[in-house]
Short mmCIF file of C-alpha atoms and ligand atoms in Angstrom, two decimals:
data_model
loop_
_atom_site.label_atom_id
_atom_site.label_comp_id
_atom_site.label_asym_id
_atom_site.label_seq_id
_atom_site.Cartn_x
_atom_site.Cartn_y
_atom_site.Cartn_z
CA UNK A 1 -26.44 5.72 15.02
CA UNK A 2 -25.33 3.85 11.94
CA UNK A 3 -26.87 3.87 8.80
CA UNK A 4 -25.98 1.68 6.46
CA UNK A 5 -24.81 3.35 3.09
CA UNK A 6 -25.15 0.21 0.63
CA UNK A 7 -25.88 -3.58 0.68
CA UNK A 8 -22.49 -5.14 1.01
CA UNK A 9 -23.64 -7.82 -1.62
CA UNK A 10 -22.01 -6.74 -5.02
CA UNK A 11 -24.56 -8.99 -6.72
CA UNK A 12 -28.09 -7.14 -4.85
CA UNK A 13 -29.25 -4.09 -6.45
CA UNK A 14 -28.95 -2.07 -3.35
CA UNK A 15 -25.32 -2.51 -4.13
CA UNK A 16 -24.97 -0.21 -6.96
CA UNK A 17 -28.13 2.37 -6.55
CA UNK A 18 -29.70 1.50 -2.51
CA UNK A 19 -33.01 3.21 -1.92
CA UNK A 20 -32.65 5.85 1.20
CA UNK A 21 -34.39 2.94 3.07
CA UNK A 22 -32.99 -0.55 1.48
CA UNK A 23 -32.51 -1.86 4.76
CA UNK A 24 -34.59 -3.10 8.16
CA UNK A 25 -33.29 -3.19 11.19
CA UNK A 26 -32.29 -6.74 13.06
CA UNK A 27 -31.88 -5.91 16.33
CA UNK A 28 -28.20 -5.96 17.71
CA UNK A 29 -25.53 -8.84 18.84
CA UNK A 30 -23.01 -8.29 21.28
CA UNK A 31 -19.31 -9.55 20.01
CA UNK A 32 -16.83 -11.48 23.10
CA UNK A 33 -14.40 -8.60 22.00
CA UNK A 34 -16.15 -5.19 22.15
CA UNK A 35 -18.26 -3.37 24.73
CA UNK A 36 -20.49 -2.32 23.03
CA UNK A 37 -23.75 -4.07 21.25
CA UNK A 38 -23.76 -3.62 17.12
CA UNK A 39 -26.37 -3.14 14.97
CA UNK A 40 -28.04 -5.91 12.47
CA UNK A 41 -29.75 -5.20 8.99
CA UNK A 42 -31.60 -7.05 6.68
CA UNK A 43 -31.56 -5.72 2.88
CA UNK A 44 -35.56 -5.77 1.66
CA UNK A 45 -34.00 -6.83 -1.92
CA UNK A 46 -32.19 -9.67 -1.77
CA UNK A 47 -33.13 -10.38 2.37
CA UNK A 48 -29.52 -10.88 3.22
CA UNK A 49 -28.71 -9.52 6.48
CA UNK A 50 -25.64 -7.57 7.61
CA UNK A 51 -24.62 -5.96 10.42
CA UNK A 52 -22.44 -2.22 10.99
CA UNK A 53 -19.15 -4.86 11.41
CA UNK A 54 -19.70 -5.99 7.48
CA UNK A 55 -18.51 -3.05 6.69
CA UNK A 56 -15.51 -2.48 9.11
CA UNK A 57 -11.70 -3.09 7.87
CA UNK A 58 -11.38 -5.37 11.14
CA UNK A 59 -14.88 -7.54 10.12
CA UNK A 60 -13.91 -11.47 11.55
CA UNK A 61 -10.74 -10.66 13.15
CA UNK A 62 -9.46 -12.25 16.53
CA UNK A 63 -8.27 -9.28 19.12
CA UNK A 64 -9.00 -6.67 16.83
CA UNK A 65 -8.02 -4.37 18.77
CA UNK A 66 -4.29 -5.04 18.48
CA UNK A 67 -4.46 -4.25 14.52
CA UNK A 68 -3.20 -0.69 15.53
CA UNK A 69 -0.40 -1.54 17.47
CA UNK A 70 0.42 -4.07 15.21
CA UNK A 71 0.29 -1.42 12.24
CA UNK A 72 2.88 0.58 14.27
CA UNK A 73 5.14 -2.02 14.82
CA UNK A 74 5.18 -2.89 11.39
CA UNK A 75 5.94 0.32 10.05
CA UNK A 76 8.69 1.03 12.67
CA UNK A 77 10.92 -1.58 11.71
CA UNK A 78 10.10 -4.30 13.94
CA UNK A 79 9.86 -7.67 12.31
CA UNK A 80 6.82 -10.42 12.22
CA UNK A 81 8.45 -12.55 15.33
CA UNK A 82 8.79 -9.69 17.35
CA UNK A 83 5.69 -8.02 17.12
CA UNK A 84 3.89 -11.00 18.12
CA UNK A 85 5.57 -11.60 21.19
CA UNK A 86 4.87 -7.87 21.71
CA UNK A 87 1.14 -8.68 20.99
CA UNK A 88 0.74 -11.75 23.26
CA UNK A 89 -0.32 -13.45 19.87
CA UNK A 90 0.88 -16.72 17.96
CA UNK A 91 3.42 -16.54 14.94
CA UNK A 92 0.82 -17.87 12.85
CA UNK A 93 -2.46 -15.82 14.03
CA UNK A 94 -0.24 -12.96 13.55
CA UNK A 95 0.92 -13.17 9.97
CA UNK A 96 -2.52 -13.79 9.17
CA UNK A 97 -3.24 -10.82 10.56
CA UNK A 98 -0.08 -9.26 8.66
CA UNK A 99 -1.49 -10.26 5.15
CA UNK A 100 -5.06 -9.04 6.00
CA UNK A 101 -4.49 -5.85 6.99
CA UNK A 102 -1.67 -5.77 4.01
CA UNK A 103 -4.71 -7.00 1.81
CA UNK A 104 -6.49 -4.16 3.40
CA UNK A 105 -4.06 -1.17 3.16
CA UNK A 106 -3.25 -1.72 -0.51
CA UNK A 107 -6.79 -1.30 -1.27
CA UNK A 108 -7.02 1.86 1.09
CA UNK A 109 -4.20 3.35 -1.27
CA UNK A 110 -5.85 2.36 -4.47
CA UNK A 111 -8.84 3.96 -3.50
CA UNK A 112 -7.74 7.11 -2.71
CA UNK A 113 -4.88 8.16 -4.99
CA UNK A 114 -5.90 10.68 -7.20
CA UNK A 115 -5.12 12.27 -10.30
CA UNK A 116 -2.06 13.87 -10.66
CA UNK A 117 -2.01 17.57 -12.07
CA UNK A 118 -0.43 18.70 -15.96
CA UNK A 119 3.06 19.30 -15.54
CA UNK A 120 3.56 16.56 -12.41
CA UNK A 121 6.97 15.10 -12.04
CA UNK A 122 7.73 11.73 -10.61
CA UNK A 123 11.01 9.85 -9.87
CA UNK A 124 11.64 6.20 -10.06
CA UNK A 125 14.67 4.23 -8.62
CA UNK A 126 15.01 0.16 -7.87
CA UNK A 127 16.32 -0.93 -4.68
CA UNK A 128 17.87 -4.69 -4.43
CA UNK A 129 17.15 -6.70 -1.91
CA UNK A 130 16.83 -11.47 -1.30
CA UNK A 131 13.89 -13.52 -0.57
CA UNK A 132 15.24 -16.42 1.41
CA UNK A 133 18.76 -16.08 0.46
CA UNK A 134 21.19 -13.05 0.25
CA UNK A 135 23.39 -15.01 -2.20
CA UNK A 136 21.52 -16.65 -4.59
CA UNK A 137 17.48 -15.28 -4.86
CA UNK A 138 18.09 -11.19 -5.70
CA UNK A 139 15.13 -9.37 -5.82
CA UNK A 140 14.45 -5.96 -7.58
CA UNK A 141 12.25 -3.28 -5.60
CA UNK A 142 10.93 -0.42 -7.95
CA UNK A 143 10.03 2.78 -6.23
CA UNK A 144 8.11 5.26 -8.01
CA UNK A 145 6.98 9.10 -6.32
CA UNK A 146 6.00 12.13 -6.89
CA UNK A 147 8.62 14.50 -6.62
CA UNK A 148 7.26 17.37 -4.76
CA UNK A 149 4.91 15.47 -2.17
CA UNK A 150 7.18 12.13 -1.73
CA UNK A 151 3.94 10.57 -2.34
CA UNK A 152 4.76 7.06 -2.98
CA UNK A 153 2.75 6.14 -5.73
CA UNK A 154 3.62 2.51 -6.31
CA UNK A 155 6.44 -0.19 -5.32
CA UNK A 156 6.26 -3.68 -6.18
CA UNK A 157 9.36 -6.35 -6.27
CA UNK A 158 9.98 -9.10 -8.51
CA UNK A 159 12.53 -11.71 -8.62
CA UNK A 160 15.71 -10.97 -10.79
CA UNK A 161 18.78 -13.01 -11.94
CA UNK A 162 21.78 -13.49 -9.59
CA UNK A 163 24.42 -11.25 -10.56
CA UNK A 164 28.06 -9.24 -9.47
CA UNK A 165 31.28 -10.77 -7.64
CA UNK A 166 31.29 -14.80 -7.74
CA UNK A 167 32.90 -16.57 -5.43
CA UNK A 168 33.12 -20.28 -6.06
CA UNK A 169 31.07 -20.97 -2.96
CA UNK A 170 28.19 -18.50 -4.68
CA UNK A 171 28.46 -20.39 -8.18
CA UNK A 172 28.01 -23.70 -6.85
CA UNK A 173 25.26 -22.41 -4.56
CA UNK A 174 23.74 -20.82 -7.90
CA UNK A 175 24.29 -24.27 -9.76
CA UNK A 176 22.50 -26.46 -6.95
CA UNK A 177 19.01 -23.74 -6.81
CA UNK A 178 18.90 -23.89 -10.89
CA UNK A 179 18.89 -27.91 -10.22
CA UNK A 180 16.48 -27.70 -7.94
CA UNK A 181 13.91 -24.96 -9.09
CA UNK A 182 15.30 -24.29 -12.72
CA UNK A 183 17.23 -21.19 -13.46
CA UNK A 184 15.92 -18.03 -11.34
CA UNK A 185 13.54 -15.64 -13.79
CA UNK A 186 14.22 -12.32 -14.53
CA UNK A 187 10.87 -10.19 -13.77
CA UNK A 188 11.87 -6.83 -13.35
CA UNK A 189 10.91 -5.46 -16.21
CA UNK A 190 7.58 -6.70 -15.96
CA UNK A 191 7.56 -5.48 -12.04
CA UNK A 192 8.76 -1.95 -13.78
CA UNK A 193 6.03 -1.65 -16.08
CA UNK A 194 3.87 -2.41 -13.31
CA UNK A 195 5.09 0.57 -10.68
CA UNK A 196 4.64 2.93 -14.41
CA UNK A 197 1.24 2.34 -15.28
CA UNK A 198 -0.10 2.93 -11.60
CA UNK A 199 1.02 6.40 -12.14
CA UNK A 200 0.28 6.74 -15.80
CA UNK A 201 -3.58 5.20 -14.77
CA UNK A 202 -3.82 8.80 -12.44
CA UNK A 203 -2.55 10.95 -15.33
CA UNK A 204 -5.57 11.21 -17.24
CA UNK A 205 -5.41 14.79 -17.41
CA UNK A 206 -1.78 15.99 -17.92
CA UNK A 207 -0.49 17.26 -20.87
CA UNK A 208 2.96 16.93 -19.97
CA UNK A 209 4.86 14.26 -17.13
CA UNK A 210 7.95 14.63 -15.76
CA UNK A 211 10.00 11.94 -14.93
CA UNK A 212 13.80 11.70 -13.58
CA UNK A 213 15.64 8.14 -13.20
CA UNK A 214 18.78 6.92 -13.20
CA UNK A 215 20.82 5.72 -16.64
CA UNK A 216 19.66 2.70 -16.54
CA UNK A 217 19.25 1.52 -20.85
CA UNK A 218 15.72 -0.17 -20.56
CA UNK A 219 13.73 3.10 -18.74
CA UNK A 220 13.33 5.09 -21.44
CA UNK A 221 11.30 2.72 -23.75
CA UNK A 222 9.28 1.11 -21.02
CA UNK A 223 8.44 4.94 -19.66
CA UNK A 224 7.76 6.44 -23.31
CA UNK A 225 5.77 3.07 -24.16
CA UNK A 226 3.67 3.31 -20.40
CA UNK A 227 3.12 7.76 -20.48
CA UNK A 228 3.10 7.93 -24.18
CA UNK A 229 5.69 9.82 -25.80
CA UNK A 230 4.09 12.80 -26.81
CA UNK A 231 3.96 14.22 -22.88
CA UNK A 232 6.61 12.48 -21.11
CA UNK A 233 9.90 14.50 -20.61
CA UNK A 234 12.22 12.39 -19.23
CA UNK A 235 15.57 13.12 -17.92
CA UNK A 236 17.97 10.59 -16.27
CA UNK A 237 21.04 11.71 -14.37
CA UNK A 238 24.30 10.01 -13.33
CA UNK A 239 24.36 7.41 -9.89
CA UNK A 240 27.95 9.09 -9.65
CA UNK A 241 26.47 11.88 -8.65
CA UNK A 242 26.91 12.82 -4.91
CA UNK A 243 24.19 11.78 -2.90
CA UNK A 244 23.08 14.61 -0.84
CA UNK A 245 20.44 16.86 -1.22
CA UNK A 246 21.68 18.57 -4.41
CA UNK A 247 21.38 15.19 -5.83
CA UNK A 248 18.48 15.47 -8.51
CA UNK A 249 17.44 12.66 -7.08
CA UNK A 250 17.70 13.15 -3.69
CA UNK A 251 13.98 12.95 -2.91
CA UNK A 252 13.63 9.23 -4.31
CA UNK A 253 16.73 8.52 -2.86
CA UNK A 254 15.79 9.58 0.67
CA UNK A 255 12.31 7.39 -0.13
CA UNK A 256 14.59 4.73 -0.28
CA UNK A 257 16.67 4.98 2.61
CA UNK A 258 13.75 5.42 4.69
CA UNK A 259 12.34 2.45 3.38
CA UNK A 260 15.50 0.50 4.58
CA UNK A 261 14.94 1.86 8.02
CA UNK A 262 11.17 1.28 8.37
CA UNK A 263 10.93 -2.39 6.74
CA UNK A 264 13.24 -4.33 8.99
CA UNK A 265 13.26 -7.00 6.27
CA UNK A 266 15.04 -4.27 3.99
CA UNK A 267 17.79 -3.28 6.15
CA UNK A 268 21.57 -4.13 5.25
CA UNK A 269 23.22 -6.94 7.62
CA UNK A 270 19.87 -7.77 9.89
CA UNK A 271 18.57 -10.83 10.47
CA UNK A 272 15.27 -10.28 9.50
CA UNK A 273 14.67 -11.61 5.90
CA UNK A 274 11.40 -11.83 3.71
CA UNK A 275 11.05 -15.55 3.04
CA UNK A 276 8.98 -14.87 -0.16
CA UNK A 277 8.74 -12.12 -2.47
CA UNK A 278 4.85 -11.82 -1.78
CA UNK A 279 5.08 -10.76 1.68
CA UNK A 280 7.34 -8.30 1.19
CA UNK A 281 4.75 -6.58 -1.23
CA UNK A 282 2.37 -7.22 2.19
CA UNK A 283 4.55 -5.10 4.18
CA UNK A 284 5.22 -2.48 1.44
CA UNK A 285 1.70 -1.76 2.23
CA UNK A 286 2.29 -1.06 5.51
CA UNK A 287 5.08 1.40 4.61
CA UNK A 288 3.04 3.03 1.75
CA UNK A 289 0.35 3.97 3.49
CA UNK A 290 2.35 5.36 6.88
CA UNK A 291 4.02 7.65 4.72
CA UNK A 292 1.92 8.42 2.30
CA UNK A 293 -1.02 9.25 4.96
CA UNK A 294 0.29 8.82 8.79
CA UNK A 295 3.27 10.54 8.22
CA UNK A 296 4.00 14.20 7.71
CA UNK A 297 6.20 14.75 4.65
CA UNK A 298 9.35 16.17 6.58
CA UNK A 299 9.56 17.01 10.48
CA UNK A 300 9.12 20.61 9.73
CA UNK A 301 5.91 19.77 7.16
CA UNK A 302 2.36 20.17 8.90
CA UNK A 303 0.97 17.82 6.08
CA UNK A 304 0.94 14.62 4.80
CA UNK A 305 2.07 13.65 1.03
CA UNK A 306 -1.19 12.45 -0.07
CA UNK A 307 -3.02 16.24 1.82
CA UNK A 308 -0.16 17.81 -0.34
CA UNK A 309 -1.56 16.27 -3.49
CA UNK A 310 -5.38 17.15 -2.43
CA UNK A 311 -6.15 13.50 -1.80
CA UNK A 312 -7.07 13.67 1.36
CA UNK A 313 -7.77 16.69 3.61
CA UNK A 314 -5.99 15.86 6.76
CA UNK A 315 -3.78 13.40 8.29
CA UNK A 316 -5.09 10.47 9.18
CA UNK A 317 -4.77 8.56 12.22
CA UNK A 318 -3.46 4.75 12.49
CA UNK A 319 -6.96 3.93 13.61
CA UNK A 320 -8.71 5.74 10.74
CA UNK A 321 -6.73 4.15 8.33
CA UNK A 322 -7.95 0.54 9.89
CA UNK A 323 -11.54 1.86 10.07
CA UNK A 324 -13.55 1.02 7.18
CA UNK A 325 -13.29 -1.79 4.80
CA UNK A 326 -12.45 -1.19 0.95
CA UNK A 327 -13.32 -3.93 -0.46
CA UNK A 328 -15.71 -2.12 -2.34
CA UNK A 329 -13.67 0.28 -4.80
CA UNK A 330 -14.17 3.59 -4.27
CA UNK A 331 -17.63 2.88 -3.48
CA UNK A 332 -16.24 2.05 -0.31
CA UNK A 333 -16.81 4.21 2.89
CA UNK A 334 -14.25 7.04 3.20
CA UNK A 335 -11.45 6.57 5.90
CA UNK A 336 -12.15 10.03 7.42
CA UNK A 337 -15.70 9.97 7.17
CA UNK A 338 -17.37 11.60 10.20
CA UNK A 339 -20.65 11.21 11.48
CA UNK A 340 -22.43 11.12 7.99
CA UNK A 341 -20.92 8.22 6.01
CA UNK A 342 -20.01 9.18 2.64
CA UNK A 343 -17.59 7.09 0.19
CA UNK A 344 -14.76 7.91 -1.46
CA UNK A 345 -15.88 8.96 -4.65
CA UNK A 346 -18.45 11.51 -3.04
CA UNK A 347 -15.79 12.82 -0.30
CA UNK A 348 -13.21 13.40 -3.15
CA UNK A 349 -15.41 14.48 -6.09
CA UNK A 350 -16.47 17.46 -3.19
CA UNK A 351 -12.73 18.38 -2.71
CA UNK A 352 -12.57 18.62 -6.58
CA UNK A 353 -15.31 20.60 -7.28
CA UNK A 354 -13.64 22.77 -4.52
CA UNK A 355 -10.13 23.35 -5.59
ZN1 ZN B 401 -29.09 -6.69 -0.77
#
């Protein structure tokens, strides 16, 4: 039987410190798209009422039950257009779906990556990909992880100036966008900073970070100025290098191809291509959390990267990870919760105190 854990209204005072009985009981309602009838509540403090589907990830959704399939579609490669003829659904119902559950995952990840232990190392590469067009809108994709789990800890794109071989045809093309939306700005060192201070923000305790990059002239000052230059020990290598498994950074490298294969909209010569910069941060979500979570770490692994890092304490299933909303911060009911609810904080503060 559900109990609710919380009033869902930030604003009540059940919010932040609910009694053990803050609630009534409402009687149930029985939704067009589920079998079963669902419980109401009423909160005695501020007399709002709720129901058990408040607090689900799928709350308001048309055909929620396709927001699993659609989750495995997504991080398999297949694009928007094809997954909803898959689904039966419209192109439009469906990418409203897509940014939802996008909306959704992110905050799933937020909420439960942890801190990182003293000594942790990290590696951080940029992959290049368009929005719109291959020729003229670049766009810059950092990747940052943590080296031992391939736990990817943060990716975000941003747009970046057009640049390598000209032809005339891609200089005039150039010339006509900067008419039309003035010249093309260069975010990626903003987007950079961005990917390095998720990680720094779960490095509270370490003494000392690790960090391994490419050459690349503007990482050292944005990395020393982000993990503070007293810990950080950071050591780029050569992209001349051969890239194969001695590669020191074979591990982000490998993060990368696999992101290539995984987000149609990433691969080389397909014909899927993210329109706008924004949704492909929606599907990075996607990806994020299938590795991250879904996904063992190699074939071979019985783990996941975020059970590696003590995050979580088993894989979770596609269906878990859709379960319960997180709108909430970690206040928010754990994904792997069982029959007692317990949030985030509570479930991971346990694990702590364990290890
Ligand atoms: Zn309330």
């Amino acid at each position: 039987m559900f109990q609710p854990p919380r009033c869902p209204y930030v604003r009540c005072r059940a919010h932040r410190n609910p009694s053990r009985r803050f609630y009534r009981s409402k009687g149930f309602y029985r939704p067009k798209c589920r079998p079963h009838p669902i419980p109401r509540f009423t909160c005695k403090h501020c007399e709002r009422s709720f129901s058990r589907q408040t607090f689900r990830a799928d709350y308001r959704d048309h055909y929620p039950h396709l927001n699993a399939r659609l989750f495995e579609l997504l991080c398999s490669g297949v694009g928007l257009r094809q997954s909803a003829r898959l689904l039966g659904l419209s192109t439009e119902g469906l990418q409203l779906k897509f940014r939802k559950i996008a909306r959704h995952l992110w905050r799933v990840h937020q909420n439960l990556t942890g801190s990182f232990p003293d000594g942790v190392e990290f590696q951080f590469d940029e992959m290049e990909t368009f929005e719109g067009r291959r020729n003229t809108r670049p766009l810059t994709l950092p990747i940052l992880i943590e080296s031992h789990s391939m736990f990817i800890v943060s990716a975000e794109c941003a747009s970046i100036r057009p640049s390598g071989r000209m032809s005339k045809e891609r200089r005039k093309a150039i010339e006509e966008e900067e008419k039309r939306f003035g010249p093309r700005k260069d975010r990626s060192r903003h987007a950079i900073g961005r990917v390095l201070a998720v990680a720094a923000r779960h490095c509270g305790l370490a003494q000392r970070i690790r960090l391994r990059t490419d050459e690349k002239k503007a990482y050292p000052p944005l990395a020393r100025a982000i993990f503070g230059a007293e810990r950080l020990v950071h050591r780029q290598f050569s992209s001349k290098l051969p890239r194969d498994t001695t590669n020191p950074l074979f591990r982000i490298n490998l993060t990368n191809a696999m992101a290539r294969d995984l987000n149609g909209r990433l691969r080389r010569r397909s014909w899927l291509v993210t329109k706008l910069a924004r949704y492909l941060n929606a599907q990075l979500a996607f990806f994020i959390t299938y590795r991250n979570y879904v996904r063992r770490r190699f074939n071979d692994d019985e783990e996941t990267p975020a059970e590696m890092l003590g995050f979580v304490d088993r894989p979770m299933r596609k269906e878990q990870l859709l379960s319960w909303r997180q709108s909430w911060g970690r206040q928010s009911i754990h994904p792997l919760c069982r029959r007692r609810l317990k949030t985030v904080t509570e479930i991971q503060d346990r694990s702590m105190a364990i290890a």
